[in-house]
Every structure is written in C-alpha cells, then in structure tokens.
Short mmCIF file of C-alpha atoms in Angstrom, two decimals:
data_model
loop_
_atom_site.label_atom_id
_atom_site.label_comp_id
_atom_site.label_asym_id
_atom_site.label_seq_id
_atom_site.Cartn_x
_atom_site.Cartn_y
_atom_site.Cartn_z
CA MET A 1251 -109.77 -32.19 61.93
CA ARG A 1252 -113.09 -31.84 63.73
CA ARG A 1253 -114.09 -28.25 64.33
CA LYS A 1254 -114.47 -27.44 68.01
CA LEU A 1255 -117.98 -26.68 69.28
CA VAL A 1256 -118.86 -24.76 72.44
CA VAL A 1257 -122.52 -24.84 73.52
CA GLY A 1258 -123.98 -22.90 76.41
CA ASN A 1259 -126.76 -24.60 78.38
CA TRP A 1260 -128.59 -21.88 80.27
CA LYS A 1261 -130.72 -24.42 82.13
CA MET A 1262 -133.66 -22.71 83.91
CA ASN A 1263 -132.03 -19.29 84.10
CA GLY A 1264 -132.57 -15.94 82.44
CA ASN A 1265 -135.07 -13.18 81.79
CA ARG A 1266 -135.54 -10.92 78.79
CA ALA A 1267 -133.32 -8.12 80.07
CA ALA A 1268 -130.50 -10.36 81.28
CA ASN A 1269 -130.68 -12.43 78.11
CA ALA A 1270 -130.36 -9.36 75.91
CA SER A 1271 -127.20 -8.29 77.69
CA LEU A 1272 -125.72 -11.79 77.64
CA LEU A 1273 -126.48 -12.38 73.97
CA ALA A 1274 -125.08 -8.99 72.96
CA GLY A 1275 -121.87 -9.73 74.83
CA ILE A 1276 -121.50 -13.16 73.24
CA VAL A 1277 -122.16 -11.85 69.74
CA ALA A 1278 -119.64 -9.05 70.19
CA GLY A 1279 -116.89 -11.49 71.09
CA ALA A 1280 -117.75 -14.46 68.88
CA HIS A 1281 -116.82 -12.97 65.51
CA GLY A 1282 -113.65 -14.38 64.08
CA SER A 1283 -113.62 -17.51 66.19
CA ASN A 1284 -112.36 -20.69 64.56
CA ALA A 1285 -114.75 -22.71 66.71
CA SER A 1286 -118.51 -23.07 66.37
CA CYS A 1287 -120.71 -21.90 69.22
CA ALA A 1288 -124.33 -21.96 70.25
CA VAL A 1289 -126.62 -21.23 73.18
CA CYS A 1290 -129.43 -23.51 74.32
CA ALA A 1291 -132.05 -21.39 76.03
CA PRO A 1292 -135.34 -22.08 77.84
CA ALA A 1293 -138.13 -22.47 75.30
CA PRO A 1294 -139.84 -19.13 76.09
CA TYR A 1295 -136.71 -17.28 75.02
CA LEU A 1296 -136.05 -19.01 71.70
CA ALA A 1297 -137.71 -16.19 69.76
CA GLN A 1298 -135.47 -13.70 71.57
CA CYS A 1299 -132.42 -15.77 70.68
CA GLN A 1300 -133.51 -15.98 67.06
CA ASP A 1301 -133.92 -12.21 66.85
CA ALA A 1302 -130.60 -11.49 68.56
CA LEU A 1303 -128.46 -14.12 66.85
CA SER A 1304 -129.78 -14.48 63.29
CA ALA A 1305 -127.14 -12.20 61.80
CA SER A 1306 -124.33 -13.53 63.99
CA PRO A 1307 -122.02 -16.58 63.98
CA VAL A 1308 -123.76 -17.85 67.12
CA ALA A 1309 -126.34 -20.62 66.68
CA TRP A 1310 -129.15 -21.36 69.12
CA GLY A 1311 -131.11 -24.34 70.32
CA ALA A 1312 -133.36 -25.90 72.93
CA GLN A 1313 -132.71 -27.87 76.11
CA ASP A 1314 -135.26 -30.63 75.57
CA VAL A 1315 -137.95 -31.84 73.19
CA SER A 1316 -140.90 -34.20 73.17
CA ALA A 1317 -140.56 -37.56 71.45
CA GLN A 1318 -144.11 -37.02 70.20
CA PRO A 1319 -144.79 -35.10 66.96
CA GLY A 1320 -147.78 -33.24 68.43
CA GLY A 1321 -151.19 -33.69 69.98
CA ALA A 1322 -152.62 -33.97 73.48
CA PHE A 1323 -149.39 -33.69 75.46
CA THR A 1324 -149.89 -30.66 77.69
CA GLY A 1325 -146.72 -28.78 78.49
CA GLU A 1326 -144.59 -30.58 75.92
CA VAL A 1327 -142.75 -28.96 72.98
CA ALA A 1328 -142.58 -30.78 69.64
CA ALA A 1329 -139.47 -30.84 67.47
CA ALA A 1330 -141.31 -29.10 64.64
CA MET A 1331 -142.06 -26.20 67.00
CA LEU A 1332 -138.35 -25.81 67.79
CA ALA A 1333 -137.51 -25.97 64.10
CA ASP A 1334 -140.05 -23.18 63.57
CA PHE A 1335 -137.67 -20.96 65.55
CA ALA A 1336 -134.73 -22.07 63.38
CA CYS A 1337 -133.06 -23.96 66.21
CA LYS A 1338 -129.92 -25.78 65.11
CA TYR A 1339 -129.34 -27.88 68.22
CA VAL A 1340 -131.50 -29.66 70.79
CA ILE A 1341 -130.08 -31.19 73.97
CA VAL A 1342 -131.49 -34.65 74.72
CA GLY A 1343 -130.83 -36.91 77.68
CA HIS A 1344 -129.22 -34.34 79.97
CA SER A 1345 -128.46 -35.89 83.35
CA GLU A 1346 -130.97 -33.58 85.01
CA ARG A 1347 -133.71 -34.88 82.71
CA ARG A 1348 -132.70 -38.47 83.42
CA ALA A 1349 -132.51 -37.93 87.19
CA CYS A 1350 -135.37 -35.49 87.81
CA HIS A 1351 -137.82 -36.71 85.17
CA GLY A 1352 -136.95 -40.38 84.99
CA GLU A 1353 -136.03 -40.33 81.31
CA SER A 1354 -134.79 -43.68 80.06
CA SER A 1355 -132.13 -44.18 77.41
CA GLU A 1356 -134.85 -45.52 75.12
CA LEU A 1357 -136.85 -42.31 75.48
CA VAL A 1358 -133.72 -40.24 74.89
CA ALA A 1359 -133.14 -42.21 71.69
CA LYS A 1360 -136.67 -41.46 70.49
CA LYS A 1361 -136.12 -37.77 71.20
CA ALA A 1362 -132.88 -37.83 69.21
CA VAL A 1363 -134.74 -39.31 66.25
CA ALA A 1364 -137.48 -36.66 66.55
CA VAL A 1365 -134.81 -33.95 66.42
CA LEU A 1366 -133.17 -35.49 63.36
CA ASP A 1367 -136.52 -35.91 61.63
CA ALA A 1368 -137.15 -32.17 62.09
CA GLY A 1369 -133.81 -31.27 60.48
CA MET A 1370 -131.94 -30.31 63.65
CA THR A 1371 -128.92 -31.71 65.47
CA PRO A 1372 -129.41 -33.60 68.75
CA ILE A 1373 -126.76 -33.16 71.42
CA VAL A 1374 -126.95 -36.56 73.08
CA CYS A 1375 -125.82 -36.48 76.71
CA VAL A 1376 -124.32 -39.48 78.46
CA GLY A 1377 -122.62 -39.79 81.83
CA GLU A 1378 -122.27 -41.66 85.07
CA THR A 1379 -123.08 -40.78 88.68
CA LEU A 1380 -120.50 -40.78 91.45
CA ALA A 1381 -121.77 -44.12 92.74
CA GLU A 1382 -121.47 -45.64 89.28
CA ARG A 1383 -117.95 -44.30 88.84
CA GLU A 1384 -116.83 -45.58 92.24
CA ALA A 1385 -118.31 -48.98 91.37
CA GLY A 1386 -116.25 -49.11 88.18
CA GLN A 1387 -119.34 -48.89 85.98
CA THR A 1388 -118.46 -45.80 83.95
CA ALA A 1389 -117.74 -47.65 80.71
CA ALA A 1390 -120.84 -49.82 80.94
CA VAL A 1391 -123.16 -46.90 81.78
CA VAL A 1392 -122.08 -44.53 79.02
CA SER A 1393 -121.88 -47.35 76.49
CA SER A 1394 -125.45 -48.39 77.26
CA GLN A 1395 -126.74 -44.81 77.10
CA LEU A 1396 -125.08 -44.08 73.76
CA GLY A 1397 -125.88 -47.51 72.37
CA ALA A 1398 -129.61 -46.98 72.77
CA VAL A 1399 -129.36 -43.85 70.62
CA LEU A 1400 -127.12 -45.46 68.00
CA ASP A 1401 -129.57 -48.35 67.65
CA LEU A 1402 -132.36 -45.96 66.64
CA VAL A 1403 -130.54 -43.31 64.60
CA GLY A 1404 -128.86 -45.93 62.43
CA GLU A 1405 -127.03 -44.48 59.44
CA ARG A 1406 -127.72 -40.93 60.65
CA VAL A 1407 -125.08 -41.23 63.36
CA ALA A 1408 -122.93 -38.65 61.57
CA GLN A 1409 -125.64 -36.07 62.22
CA ILE A 1410 -125.49 -36.18 66.03
CA VAL A 1411 -123.30 -34.54 68.63
CA VAL A 1412 -122.38 -36.44 71.79
CA ALA A 1413 -121.75 -34.81 75.18
CA TYR A 1414 -120.06 -36.65 78.02
CA GLU A 1415 -121.16 -35.20 81.34
CA PRO A 1416 -119.86 -36.97 84.43
CA VAL A 1417 -122.80 -36.30 86.74
CA TRP A 1418 -120.51 -36.15 89.77
CA ALA A 1419 -118.70 -33.17 88.25
CA ILE A 1420 -121.69 -30.97 87.44
CA GLY A 1421 -122.15 -28.06 89.82
CA THR A 1422 -120.13 -29.78 92.54
CA GLY A 1423 -116.84 -27.97 92.03
CA LYS A 1424 -115.27 -31.29 91.00
CA THR A 1425 -113.90 -31.78 87.52
CA ALA A 1426 -112.59 -34.87 85.83
CA THR A 1427 -108.92 -34.49 85.03
CA PRO A 1428 -108.18 -34.09 81.33
CA ALA A 1429 -106.86 -37.65 81.30
CA MET A 1430 -110.02 -38.99 82.96
CA ALA A 1431 -112.23 -37.12 80.52
CA GLN A 1432 -110.15 -38.21 77.53
CA GLU A 1433 -110.40 -41.85 78.57
CA VAL A 1434 -114.20 -41.77 78.38
CA HIS A 1435 -114.22 -39.69 75.20
CA ALA A 1436 -111.90 -42.21 73.57
CA GLN A 1437 -114.22 -45.03 74.61
CA LEU A 1438 -117.19 -43.20 73.11
CA ARG A 1439 -115.23 -42.60 69.90
CA ALA A 1440 -114.41 -46.31 69.72
CA GLN A 1441 -118.08 -47.16 70.17
CA LEU A 1442 -118.96 -44.82 67.31
CA MET A 1443 -116.15 -46.34 65.25
CA ALA A 1444 -117.61 -49.80 65.70
CA ARG A 1445 -120.91 -48.57 64.25
CA ASN A 1446 -119.65 -46.29 61.47
CA ALA A 1447 -115.94 -45.67 61.05
CA VAL A 1448 -116.40 -42.71 58.72
CA ALA A 1449 -118.93 -40.98 60.98
CA ALA A 1450 -116.79 -41.60 64.06
CA GLU A 1451 -114.10 -39.35 62.63
CA THR A 1452 -116.48 -36.41 62.25
CA VAL A 1453 -118.89 -36.67 65.21
CA GLN A 1454 -118.08 -34.04 67.81
CA ILE A 1455 -117.86 -35.30 71.40
CA LEU A 1456 -118.18 -32.48 73.93
CA TYR A 1457 -117.15 -32.46 77.57
CA GLY A 1458 -119.94 -31.37 79.89
CA GLY A 1459 -118.46 -31.65 83.37
CA SER A 1460 -118.05 -28.08 84.64
CA MET A 1461 -115.77 -26.73 81.93
CA LYS A 1462 -114.54 -23.28 82.92
CA PRO A 1463 -112.12 -20.70 81.56
CA ASP A 1464 -109.30 -22.02 83.75
CA ASN A 1465 -109.56 -25.66 82.62
CA ALA A 1466 -110.97 -25.36 79.09
CA LEU A 1467 -107.66 -25.14 77.25
CA GLU A 1468 -106.20 -28.27 78.83
CA LEU A 1469 -109.42 -30.24 78.40
CA MET A 1470 -109.86 -29.31 74.75
CA ALA A 1471 -106.24 -30.15 74.01
CA GLN A 1472 -107.15 -33.81 74.42
CA PRO A 1473 -107.47 -35.64 71.08
CA ASP A 1474 -111.08 -36.77 71.50
CA ILE A 1475 -112.52 -33.73 73.30
CA ASP A 1476 -114.10 -31.58 70.61
CA GLY A 1477 -115.52 -28.78 72.72
CA GLY A 1478 -117.76 -28.23 75.69
CA LEU A 1479 -121.36 -28.23 76.87
CA ILE A 1480 -121.16 -25.32 79.28
CA GLY A 1481 -123.46 -24.74 82.25
CA GLY A 1482 -122.74 -22.03 84.81
CA ALA A 1483 -119.97 -20.37 82.81
CA ALA A 1484 -122.39 -19.88 79.91
CA LEU A 1485 -124.35 -17.32 81.94
CA LYS A 1486 -121.48 -14.82 81.85
CA ALA A 1487 -120.42 -13.57 78.44
CA ALA A 1488 -116.79 -13.10 79.48
CA ASP A 1489 -116.51 -16.67 80.79
CA PHE A 1490 -118.29 -18.20 77.80
CA LEU A 1491 -116.07 -16.28 75.39
CA ALA A 1492 -112.95 -17.29 77.30
CA ILE A 1493 -113.91 -20.93 76.78
CA LEU A 1494 -114.68 -20.26 73.13
CA ASN A 1495 -111.27 -18.64 72.71
CA ALA A 1496 -109.66 -21.69 74.31
CA ALA A 1497 -111.24 -23.77 71.55
CA ASN A 1498 -109.53 -21.82 68.77
#
C-alpha cells in the first residue's frame, strides 16, 4: 500500500506572523497521522518553516526551482540552495508556472532532474485546461507532460511524486468528480507502469484540483489517488488537517 501524502501549496501567500500561527496549528494536529504531510512555502519563508517544523512530522519544500545549478541567473533559486534549507519536496511544472511563465514540459523535466540531483523529491505537476478537456485532449496532454519528465529522469522514476491538477478545477469552484479524477490517475499509473512496473506501484500520484475537507475523503478513496496537492485549504490549519485526517 502506498502511504498517502498531503502537501500544502501556499502559493504567493503568507507573512511571518501568519505563517507562525499556521505552522503551529498544523504541527499540533499532525502528530499521530498515518499519512505523510508537507508544506511548500514561498522561498523567503523556508528558513521559518525549517525552524518551526524540524522537530515535527511535517516536512517542507519549495514551489519552484531553477534548472540551472548556479551562476548569473538573477532572481532564480538553485536546487542546492533549497537543499541547504533541508527541503524534502520541490513543486515543478505547476499549471501557474506553465501558463504565467511559459514553462515547457522540457524545462519542467530539467527542473525535476535538478531536484533529484540535489537529493530532494520533485512533485511533478501535470494537467489539462478546460479547452483541452472539452476537446477530448486530456489523455494526450497529461501523457505528453509526464512523458517529458520520464524521458529525463530515467531509472529514478521511483523517486518522484506526480500531481494531477486539472487546470479548469483550480480556484474556480469546480472539482472533477472522484470518477473523473480516478480515470486520469489510472492513466498516469499505466504510463508509469509502462516505464517501470516496480516503481509504478510505489510512486504517489496526488490530486491537485481544489481538494477540500468536504471532498477529500471520497477523492482519496479512489485506488490511484494517493493524496492531495492542496491550495486554498492549505492556508487554514483546520482545513488542512481535516484533509490530512481524511487521508488516514
């Protein structure tokens, strides 16, 4: 059985005072959970996360990384820098990075490799837009996005986490039904299976389409949904913990 994983993506939210309260609330409720959990914070707050979470069962990570190891890349953050703060996870290829910053699947793959090379776990995001779903292109889009990463990570596929985030369900109030989500998760699992059957059984595939306390239990009851990449609900300790409890 794959252990469930619940990861909070704070996006561009937070300040030191609010973070302290949120982290304290999460730590207080996370002890004893059968599921793994983590928070991915904006880079300026990684030191705060490290200080607050080091003695807790809650891991921490970053929301993006440069594909470059270092050098003259103003504003970028190298994987080694994130590892310096003991990050466990790094999100790569989030739909907002693809849409707002023009990130290609090939760049996302290079970022995933950079994360692996630095000893951390990439959370590789894939997902289709509403137009792509309505055009019947869901399978082709997510397969292409994941395939680019699998081509580069090679035998290290067992060391990644995959997150399916239907773009049309993020922040819109819409959510894929559990059956709709499971269908795509099963496809992604089959794609992993074709590359490495052993790894496919252990790689966690998270659902990232507006998972909330009221739908988390039903979503995570699906056989190929191994947890959630949580956006808005991750900014409230009670909501995040409710989702974590649903994963137990």
